Each structure stands twice: as C-alpha cells, then as structure tokens.
Amino acid sequence: MKICHLTSVHPHYDTRIFFKECVSLARAGHEVHLIAPGAPDQVQDGVHLHGLQKTSKGRIFRVTETVWQVYQKACVIGADYYHFHDPELIPIGLLLKGHGEHVIYDIHENVPGQILTKYWIPRPFRASTAYAVKLLEAISARAFDGFITVTPTIAGRFPQHKTVIVQNFPVLSQMMVETPVPYQQRPLRISYIGAITRERGIGEMVQAMTYLPHDLDVQLLLAGVFAPTSLEAEMQKQPGWEKTRFLGWQSRDYIVSLLTEVRMGLVLFHPAPNHIDAQPNKLFEYMSAALPVIASDFPLWRRIIEGAGCGLLIDPLDPQAITNAIEYLLTHPSEAEAMGQRGREAVEKWYNWEPEAEKLMRFYDDLSARSNMRPST
C-alpha cells in the first residue's frame, strides 16, 4: 500500500509518528510518505519525507497556512491511505474524503480535554473551542475510514468497528545502551523529559528541589522545550532553580544516553481531563531504561506502576510529597535499583512497541480488505 502520514504540528522525528508507525509500516513493505514541518526532502529509514515551509506570522496564520500546505502536498503524492495526526487537519481529512480518498485519524490525546488547559487560548473561549472540536470529531466519526487511538478512554469516543488502540509504548531496541553507568555509581541526578509546562508540573518539580537536604548534591535535569517560552524566565527566579539544569531540546540518542546516567524519572502531570487517562510515552521510556519513577497518583497510572512495582505515586500538586519521594529513592539506592529493574521487566513483557506494531499492520490489512469488498461506483 502507498500510505501518507500527515502532520502540521509535530516534527518529522516525532517518536510515535516517525520512529514507530512510519518506520514499522515501511519495514512491512509499504511505500510510506510523511509530510511534516521541517522535514528534509529525502528518504530516511525507508520513509519518504516531505517538508513544509515555515512562516514567521502568528499562530493562527501559521496553522492555517501550514494546513493548506499539507493538503496541497497530500494531493500531489496520491496515496492509497491518508493517515493524519492533528485535530486541525480534520477539515483536510474531510476534503480528501470528499475526493473519494481513504482517510485515517490518529488521535494522540483527549483533544477536547486538552483544549481546556491550552495557555494560548483565552480562558473564556476554551469551553466553546473544546465543544467545536467535539462536533468535528463527531462528524469525522461518520466520515473517516478508520481511527487509531492511544488509550481505551479515547477509543470509546469513536466507532468500535473502525477503531484500534495502538498504545504509545517504547521500541526496546531504541532504549538499549551498550555500557550503561551502573546504577549505584551514578551521580544524584533526576530527569524529566518532554514538554515543560505548568500543567505537567514544572512549578512543583522546581519547588520540590528547595526542600531537599543541603547535604544531598542533587540536580534536576530538564530535557525539552518550555511552553510558553516565558515560563523559563519565571522558573529561573525560583530558589529551586539552583539545583536545576535546563538542557533544552535534545536528540533521541542523547535522551537514551541521559536516562542511563540518572537515578529516577519524574512524570508529575496535574489532574487535568486529558492527563488522568493518558499513558505518557516518558513513563514507559523511564521504565525501559530501568529507572524508578515518581508519578502522579492517577488510577490508570497506579495500575501500571503498582502492578510492576516500579516506583512511587504521589499528589503532583504537593511539592513536599515530591521531595519526600525523591529523598526516599536517593537514600534507598538498592530498593530504587530493584524498582527500575522491575519496570524494565514489565516493559519487556507487556509495555513495548512490537505487539502494537502488529496491531497497526492488522488494522491496515483489515482496512484494505474492507475497501476491496466495497462495490465500485
């Protein structure tokens, strides 16, 4: 099959889109194309990349112009299936569907819930915007050929007979390092990787660093991008910033190496609607790197972490609770190391990409079979 993935927001090196889905489909023998911002026009790991031009205009113009670029390039490629990853591309999906194309919507987040915490949407307009997205998704549920979601909760909003759950678990081979630093020889470093926002707990993480005993030489390492960018300056004014090191955005290889040199990973999302039932990729990446985790005490996360015995669950809004958990793992290194090993074993058994890739392949095979059964018009 000739499959074209579309994104107007994510970079071409997005872990789920490129390294998991596109590369897996290409290795299965499909001709895979990816249209994404900043992508080089080349073939990488068997995937044909097509870049989008960036605009210096504001967010609304940038989104609309980029979305139109996506549509134009998609029409030129002429794929059997168009597989898009962003809610703002729903209108493009409907346009393609109107031309008789096969369209798949890949939903990474509880989008209506996510909108309620978007800092760049004025608060009075968030509820109405979330409602508009719900309406668009309801229309898409009737129109599109298939839906791919990351959790059962999200899948429940789309037609069961057209929907598959492809969870965002790590690719084990990507998380392997030949000579990791032995756990108890590592410096007292803590990691957080990913988008750095208020809703993902940056304020509480930095504040927690101020409560740690002075005789512990601890440092919090942040690898990601602040959103909004002004949040970085605000955090720099906090006392806990003295024990914080901001690394900025880093490559995939750097992140893998970083996780073999720290003592634990933090996933301290606030209890927002789009967080409670999420399965953040970073949680499973920490586990695959044999790191104990400190995570928000949400019911789904409790089942995963307690089931594996791989970390501590706390109230993400309580900086003192975060401090207590960090101090416990640092002062009980043998227990922390055992937690990390149990997390790695759980990923090897259950939480890895290989079974998810098989579900993705079966989904496309079933979709193709249904398409071929339809009478021609």
Tab-separated table of C-alpha atoms in Angstrom:
chain	number	residue	atom	x	y	z
A	1	MET	CA	0.000	0.000	0.000
A	2	LYS	CA	1.008	3.610	-0.507
A	3	ILE	CA	0.450	5.338	2.828
A	4	CYS	CA	0.868	9.057	3.508
A	5	HIS	CA	1.158	10.343	7.085
A	6	LEU	CA	0.258	13.995	7.635
A	7	THR	CA	1.131	16.369	10.462
A	8	SER	CA	1.093	20.153	10.620
A	9	VAL	CA	2.370	20.350	14.210
A	10	HIS	CA	4.736	17.508	15.035
A	11	PRO	CA	8.329	17.436	13.774
A	12	HIS	CA	9.230	14.664	11.367
A	13	TYR	CA	11.308	12.920	14.073
A	14	ASP	CA	8.286	12.576	16.378
A	15	THR	CA	8.707	9.285	18.193
A	16	ARG	CA	5.228	7.901	17.618
A	17	ILE	CA	4.698	9.154	14.085
A	18	PHE	CA	8.115	8.522	12.535
A	19	PHE	CA	10.102	6.031	14.598
A	20	LYS	CA	7.158	3.809	15.494
A	21	GLU	CA	4.376	3.982	12.918
A	22	CYS	CA	6.080	5.141	9.713
A	23	VAL	CA	9.218	3.040	10.104
A	24	SER	CA	7.197	-0.044	11.100
A	25	LEU	CA	4.939	0.300	8.055
A	26	ALA	CA	7.937	0.812	5.756
A	27	ARG	CA	9.672	-2.282	7.142
A	28	ALA	CA	6.489	-4.241	6.463
A	29	GLY	CA	6.906	-3.422	2.784
A	30	HIS	CA	4.547	-0.477	2.327
A	31	GLU	CA	5.508	2.714	0.498
A	32	VAL	CA	5.350	5.279	3.286
A	33	HIS	CA	5.395	9.063	2.947
A	34	LEU	CA	5.447	11.619	5.764
A	35	ILE	CA	4.542	15.301	5.358
A	36	ALA	CA	5.804	17.258	8.381
A	37	PRO	CA	7.192	20.684	9.367
A	38	GLY	CA	10.930	20.975	8.906
A	39	ALA	CA	11.356	17.567	7.312
A	40	PRO	CA	14.241	17.208	4.841
A	41	ASP	CA	13.109	16.130	1.371
A	42	GLN	CA	14.770	12.732	1.447
A	43	VAL	CA	14.246	9.069	2.238
A	44	GLN	CA	15.124	8.135	5.822
A	45	ASP	CA	14.767	4.614	7.250
A	46	GLY	CA	12.661	3.718	4.226
A	47	VAL	CA	10.253	6.647	4.747
A	48	HIS	CA	9.821	9.339	2.063
A	49	LEU	CA	9.936	12.710	3.850
A	50	HIS	CA	8.288	15.889	2.544
A	51	GLY	CA	8.960	19.166	4.357
A	52	LEU	CA	6.627	22.087	4.966
A	53	GLN	CA	7.740	25.704	4.715
A	54	LYS	CA	7.699	27.628	7.979
A	55	THR	CA	6.027	31.006	8.333
A	56	SER	CA	7.043	33.848	10.653
A	57	LYS	CA	3.446	35.003	11.089
A	58	GLY	CA	1.364	34.468	14.219
A	59	ARG	CA	-0.089	31.161	15.406
A	60	ILE	CA	-3.413	31.405	13.534
A	61	PHE	CA	-1.763	32.284	10.205
A	62	ARG	CA	0.939	29.693	10.781
A	63	VAL	CA	-1.582	26.947	11.449
A	64	THR	CA	-3.852	27.814	8.524
A	65	GLU	CA	-1.029	28.238	6.006
A	66	THR	CA	0.705	25.058	7.148
A	67	VAL	CA	-2.550	23.097	6.996
A	68	TRP	CA	-3.101	24.241	3.408
A	69	GLN	CA	0.450	23.191	2.523
A	70	VAL	CA	-0.296	19.751	3.945
A	71	TYR	CA	-3.345	19.421	1.717
A	72	GLN	CA	-1.504	20.521	-1.415
A	73	LYS	CA	1.368	18.096	-0.870
A	74	ALA	CA	-1.034	15.281	0.024
A	75	CYS	CA	-2.863	15.715	-3.280
A	76	VAL	CA	0.412	15.516	-5.218
A	77	ILE	CA	1.526	12.295	-3.502
A	78	GLY	CA	-1.647	10.411	-4.401
A	79	ALA	CA	-1.662	7.758	-1.670
A	80	ASP	CA	-3.982	4.808	-1.091
A	81	TYR	CA	-4.433	5.897	2.533
A	82	TYR	CA	-4.002	9.275	4.235
A	83	HIS	CA	-3.181	8.941	7.945
A	84	PHE	CA	-3.245	12.260	9.824
A	85	HIS	CA	-2.231	13.107	13.404
A	86	ASP	CA	-3.555	16.565	14.350
A	87	PRO	CA	-7.120	17.738	15.073
A	88	GLU	CA	-6.607	20.872	12.957
A	89	LEU	CA	-6.236	18.533	9.974
A	90	ILE	CA	-9.787	17.183	10.357
A	91	PRO	CA	-11.054	19.639	7.666
A	92	ILE	CA	-8.263	18.434	5.350
A	93	GLY	CA	-9.279	14.862	6.051
A	94	LEU	CA	-12.853	15.732	5.136
A	95	LEU	CA	-11.668	17.385	1.903
A	96	LEU	CA	-9.666	14.288	0.982
A	97	LYS	CA	-12.630	12.101	1.855
A	98	GLY	CA	-14.789	14.259	-0.381
A	99	HIS	CA	-12.439	13.381	-3.249
A	100	GLY	CA	-13.004	9.690	-2.561
A	101	GLU	CA	-9.778	9.060	-0.651
A	102	HIS	CA	-9.334	6.693	2.299
A	103	VAL	CA	-8.633	8.660	5.488
A	104	ILE	CA	-7.412	7.590	8.954
A	105	TYR	CA	-7.404	9.813	12.040
A	106	ASP	CA	-4.713	9.035	14.648
A	107	ILE	CA	-5.743	10.598	17.990
A	108	HIS	CA	-2.817	11.040	20.407
A	109	GLU	CA	-4.660	12.962	23.135
A	110	ASN	CA	-8.054	13.640	24.644
A	111	VAL	CA	-8.204	16.754	22.478
A	112	PRO	CA	-11.349	18.421	23.912
A	113	GLY	CA	-9.929	17.915	27.405
A	114	GLN	CA	-6.520	19.179	26.334
A	115	ILE	CA	-8.003	22.401	24.952
A	116	LEU	CA	-9.310	23.306	28.409
A	117	THR	CA	-5.701	23.820	29.574
A	118	LYS	CA	-4.206	25.442	26.450
A	119	TYR	CA	-2.464	28.597	27.671
A	120	TRP	CA	-2.643	30.334	24.273
A	121	ILE	CA	-6.453	30.051	24.051
A	122	PRO	CA	-8.128	32.813	26.121
A	123	ARG	CA	-9.889	31.186	29.069
A	124	PRO	CA	-13.411	32.435	28.120
A	125	PHE	CA	-13.117	30.687	24.727
A	126	ARG	CA	-11.731	27.322	25.844
A	127	ALA	CA	-15.052	25.619	26.571
A	128	SER	CA	-16.589	26.698	23.263
A	129	THR	CA	-13.450	25.657	21.366
A	130	ALA	CA	-13.494	22.249	23.056
A	131	TYR	CA	-17.166	21.864	22.104
A	132	ALA	CA	-16.390	22.755	18.467
A	133	VAL	CA	-13.679	20.084	18.379
A	134	LYS	CA	-16.143	17.549	19.787
A	135	LEU	CA	-18.517	18.375	16.924
A	136	LEU	CA	-15.716	17.981	14.370
A	137	GLU	CA	-14.777	14.630	15.861
A	138	ALA	CA	-18.433	13.535	15.718
A	139	ILE	CA	-18.521	14.402	12.020
A	140	SER	CA	-15.244	12.603	11.427
A	141	ALA	CA	-16.579	9.514	13.226
A	142	ARG	CA	-19.094	9.124	10.408
A	143	ALA	CA	-16.859	10.175	7.537
A	144	PHE	CA	-13.421	8.626	8.026
A	145	ASP	CA	-12.432	5.055	7.269
A	146	GLY	CA	-10.543	4.317	10.461
A	147	PHE	CA	-9.355	5.646	13.806
A	148	ILE	CA	-6.217	4.886	15.797
A	149	THR	CA	-6.087	5.903	19.455
A	150	VAL	CA	-3.542	5.555	22.257
A	151	THR	CA	-5.883	4.626	25.137
A	152	PRO	CA	-9.216	2.802	25.652
A	153	THR	CA	-10.783	6.002	27.018
A	154	ILE	CA	-10.139	7.888	23.779
A	155	ALA	CA	-11.216	4.872	21.708
A	156	GLY	CA	-14.606	4.944	23.429
A	157	ARG	CA	-15.478	8.177	21.603
A	158	PHE	CA	-15.182	6.608	18.127
A	159	PRO	CA	-16.982	3.795	16.272
A	160	GLN	CA	-15.776	0.479	17.668
A	161	HIS	CA	-15.808	-1.335	14.311
A	162	LYS	CA	-13.454	1.272	12.778
A	163	THR	CA	-11.149	1.891	15.745
A	164	VAL	CA	-7.958	0.258	17.005
A	165	ILE	CA	-5.930	1.062	20.131
A	166	VAL	CA	-2.213	1.327	19.312
A	167	GLN	CA	-0.566	2.244	22.582
A	168	ASN	CA	2.441	4.508	22.785
A	169	PHE	CA	4.918	2.003	24.200
A	170	PRO	CA	8.696	2.264	23.601
A	171	VAL	CA	10.722	0.470	20.944
A	172	LEU	CA	13.007	-1.693	23.074
A	173	SER	CA	15.899	-1.646	20.617
A	174	GLN	CA	15.983	2.176	20.727
A	175	MET	CA	16.394	2.234	24.503
A	176	MET	CA	19.430	-0.041	24.679
A	177	VAL	CA	22.880	1.297	25.599
A	178	GLU	CA	25.900	-0.986	25.411
A	179	THR	CA	27.626	0.184	28.598
A	180	PRO	CA	25.192	1.978	30.929
A	181	VAL	CA	26.632	3.505	34.084
A	182	PRO	CA	25.998	1.071	36.996
A	183	TYR	CA	23.002	2.417	38.900
A	184	GLN	CA	24.619	2.994	42.282
A	185	GLN	CA	27.645	4.689	40.725
A	186	ARG	CA	25.542	7.405	39.095
A	187	PRO	CA	25.514	10.972	40.423
A	188	LEU	CA	22.379	12.080	42.261
A	189	ARG	CA	20.566	13.276	39.172
A	190	ILE	CA	16.831	13.294	38.456
A	191	SER	CA	15.337	13.533	34.965
A	192	TYR	CA	12.274	14.999	33.346
A	193	ILE	CA	11.959	14.725	29.549
A	194	GLY	CA	9.303	16.218	27.295
A	195	ALA	CA	7.242	19.394	27.025
A	196	ILE	CA	7.865	21.656	30.021
A	197	THR	CA	4.603	23.283	31.101
A	198	ARG	CA	2.718	24.275	34.225
A	199	GLU	CA	0.186	21.503	33.657
A	200	ARG	CA	2.996	18.945	33.523
A	201	GLY	CA	4.267	20.009	36.906
A	202	ILE	CA	7.356	22.135	36.291
A	203	GLY	CA	6.486	24.545	39.116
A	204	GLU	CA	6.120	21.787	41.683
A	205	MET	CA	9.267	19.992	40.476
A	206	VAL	CA	11.428	23.100	40.842
A	207	GLN	CA	9.865	23.962	44.191
A	208	ALA	CA	10.487	20.434	45.467
A	209	MET	CA	14.207	20.882	44.883
A	210	THR	CA	14.313	23.613	47.556
A	211	TYR	CA	13.137	21.194	50.259
A	212	LEU	CA	15.838	18.567	49.736
A	213	PRO	CA	18.541	18.291	52.455
A	214	HIS	CA	21.538	20.510	51.781
A	215	ASP	CA	23.944	17.594	52.207
A	216	LEU	CA	22.437	15.833	49.168
A	217	ASP	CA	24.129	17.030	45.969
A	218	VAL	CA	21.006	16.606	43.847
A	219	GLN	CA	20.278	18.082	40.420
A	220	LEU	CA	17.103	18.066	38.344
A	221	LEU	CA	17.808	17.711	34.599
A	222	LEU	CA	15.165	19.061	32.201
A	223	ALA	CA	15.283	17.957	28.558
A	224	GLY	CA	12.606	19.573	26.429
A	225	VAL	CA	11.097	22.922	25.492
A	226	PHE	CA	9.267	25.410	27.705
A	227	ALA	CA	5.727	26.304	26.675
A	228	PRO	CA	5.211	29.188	26.785
A	229	THR	CA	8.845	30.236	26.442
A	230	SER	CA	8.327	32.930	29.096
A	231	LEU	CA	7.868	30.169	31.663
A	232	GLU	CA	11.616	29.528	31.674
A	233	ALA	CA	12.368	33.034	32.990
A	234	GLU	CA	9.732	32.588	35.666
A	235	MET	CA	11.273	29.298	36.830
A	236	GLN	CA	14.758	30.822	36.885
A	237	LYS	CA	13.588	33.169	39.641
A	238	GLN	CA	12.666	30.262	41.913
A	239	PRO	CA	15.130	29.132	44.622
A	240	GLY	CA	14.931	25.551	43.356
A	241	TRP	CA	16.437	26.602	40.024
A	242	GLU	CA	19.885	26.490	41.651
A	243	LYS	CA	19.517	22.703	41.691
A	244	THR	CA	18.011	22.574	38.204
A	245	ARG	CA	19.791	22.267	34.861
A	246	PHE	CA	17.908	23.040	31.663
A	247	LEU	CA	19.263	21.053	28.715
A	248	GLY	CA	16.830	22.297	26.059
A	249	TRP	CA	15.590	20.103	23.241
A	250	GLN	CA	17.807	17.064	22.722
A	251	SER	CA	18.087	14.344	20.097
A	252	ARG	CA	16.708	10.871	20.594
A	253	ASP	CA	20.171	9.375	21.050
A	254	TYR	CA	21.041	11.969	23.694
A	255	ILE	CA	17.866	11.212	25.662
A	256	VAL	CA	18.565	7.485	25.624
A	257	SER	CA	22.089	8.126	26.912
A	258	LEU	CA	20.824	10.597	29.532
A	259	LEU	CA	18.426	8.053	31.003
A	260	THR	CA	21.305	5.666	31.677
A	261	GLU	CA	23.120	8.279	33.779
A	262	VAL	CA	20.368	9.422	36.195
A	263	ARG	CA	18.702	7.895	39.252
A	264	MET	CA	14.983	8.333	38.508
A	265	GLY	CA	12.376	9.826	36.181
A	266	LEU	CA	9.527	12.212	37.029
A	267	VAL	CA	6.022	12.188	35.497
A	268	LEU	CA	4.061	14.699	37.587
A	269	PHE	CA	1.186	15.800	35.357
A	270	HIS	CA	-1.584	17.802	37.003
A	271	PRO	CA	-5.016	16.102	37.228
A	272	ALA	CA	-6.347	17.772	34.067
A	273	PRO	CA	-9.019	16.000	31.967
A	274	ASN	CA	-6.559	14.989	29.246
A	275	HIS	CA	-3.969	13.701	31.749
A	276	ILE	CA	-5.870	11.353	34.043
A	277	ASP	CA	-6.402	8.621	31.429
A	278	ALA	CA	-3.265	9.353	29.401
A	279	GLN	CA	-0.373	6.930	29.008
A	280	PRO	CA	2.615	9.262	28.571
A	281	ASN	CA	5.446	7.891	26.496
A	282	LYS	CA	8.001	9.190	29.003
A	283	LEU	CA	6.637	6.893	31.730
A	284	PHE	CA	7.405	3.805	29.679
A	285	GLU	CA	10.722	5.192	28.484
A	286	TYR	CA	11.830	5.643	32.101
A	287	MET	CA	10.728	2.077	32.791
A	288	SER	CA	12.525	0.712	29.728
A	289	ALA	CA	15.701	2.486	30.901
A	290	ALA	CA	15.350	0.619	34.244
A	291	LEU	CA	14.662	3.836	36.169
A	292	PRO	CA	12.327	4.009	39.162
A	293	VAL	CA	9.570	6.542	38.547
A	294	ILE	CA	7.828	9.143	40.676
A	295	ALA	CA	4.408	9.707	39.162
A	296	SER	CA	1.038	11.340	39.698
A	297	ASP	CA	-1.369	9.126	41.606
A	298	PHE	CA	-3.990	8.620	38.889
A	299	PRO	CA	-5.992	5.353	38.824
A	300	LEU	CA	-4.599	4.183	35.460
A	301	TRP	CA	-1.027	5.059	36.393
A	302	ARG	CA	-1.490	3.327	39.749
A	303	ARG	CA	-2.428	0.083	37.983
A	304	ILE	CA	0.675	0.287	35.798
A	305	ILE	CA	3.193	1.340	38.462
A	306	GLU	CA	1.888	-0.730	41.356
A	307	GLY	CA	1.358	-3.670	39.012
A	308	ALA	CA	5.031	-3.544	38.041
A	309	GLY	CA	6.320	-2.388	41.439
A	310	CYS	CA	8.465	0.177	39.657
A	311	GLY	CA	8.025	3.465	41.516
A	312	LEU	CA	6.219	5.789	43.887
A	313	LEU	CA	2.861	7.530	43.415
A	314	ILE	CA	2.227	10.953	44.947
A	315	ASP	CA	-0.006	14.016	44.772
A	316	PRO	CA	1.556	16.035	41.900
A	317	LEU	CA	0.300	19.296	43.401
A	318	ASP	CA	2.241	18.766	46.659
A	319	PRO	CA	5.927	19.794	46.322
A	320	GLN	CA	6.753	18.388	49.767
A	321	ALA	CA	5.396	14.974	48.736
A	322	ILE	CA	7.596	15.121	45.625
A	323	THR	CA	10.607	15.970	47.808
A	324	ASN	CA	9.868	13.076	50.171
A	325	ALA	CA	9.652	10.618	47.276
A	326	ILE	CA	12.912	11.871	45.734
A	327	GLU	CA	14.724	11.697	49.066
A	328	TYR	CA	13.443	8.182	49.723
A	329	LEU	CA	14.716	6.818	46.407
A	330	LEU	CA	18.070	8.578	46.774
A	331	THR	CA	18.616	7.248	50.287
A	332	HIS	CA	17.445	3.700	49.445
A	333	PRO	CA	19.505	3.022	46.299
A	334	SER	CA	19.189	-0.772	46.377
A	335	GLU	CA	15.417	-0.577	46.561
A	336	ALA	CA	15.349	2.122	43.860
A	337	GLU	CA	17.501	-0.019	41.573
A	338	ALA	CA	15.209	-3.013	42.126
A	339	MET	CA	12.185	-0.870	41.223
A	340	GLY	CA	13.900	0.148	37.998
A	341	GLN	CA	14.695	-3.450	37.092
A	342	ARG	CA	11.083	-4.481	37.682
A	343	GLY	CA	9.949	-1.639	35.430
A	344	ARG	CA	12.291	-2.820	32.682
A	345	GLU	CA	10.946	-6.370	33.013
A	346	ALA	CA	7.361	-5.075	32.737
A	347	VAL	CA	8.228	-3.227	29.530
A	348	GLU	CA	9.859	-6.333	28.085
A	349	LYS	CA	6.755	-8.407	28.885
A	350	TRP	CA	3.865	-6.018	28.261
A	351	TYR	CA	4.632	-2.381	27.545
A	352	ASN	CA	6.688	-2.457	24.342
A	353	TRP	CA	6.059	-1.426	20.748
A	354	GLU	CA	6.330	-4.795	18.991
A	355	PRO	CA	2.758	-6.017	19.766
A	356	GLU	CA	1.430	-2.533	18.992
A	357	ALA	CA	3.144	-2.578	15.587
A	358	GLU	CA	1.425	-5.888	14.842
A	359	LYS	CA	-1.950	-4.318	15.703
A	360	LEU	CA	-1.158	-1.431	13.344
A	361	MET	CA	-0.342	-3.860	10.497
A	362	ARG	CA	-3.550	-5.871	11.083
A	363	PHE	CA	-5.542	-2.635	11.124
A	364	TYR	CA	-4.231	-1.684	7.694
A	365	ASP	CA	-4.777	-5.204	6.362
A	366	ASP	CA	-8.377	-5.196	7.597
A	367	LEU	CA	-8.938	-1.709	6.209
A	368	SER	CA	-7.636	-2.805	2.825
A	369	ALA	CA	-9.831	-5.880	2.852
A	370	ARG	CA	-12.939	-3.796	3.654
A	371	SER	CA	-12.058	-1.302	0.933
A	372	ASN	CA	-11.671	-4.061	-1.655
A	373	MET	CA	-15.051	-5.533	-0.715
A	374	ARG	CA	-16.897	-2.307	-1.480
A	375	PRO	CA	-18.657	-2.204	-4.854
A	376	SER	CA	-17.086	0.187	-7.351
A	377	THR	CA	-19.022	3.302	-8.317
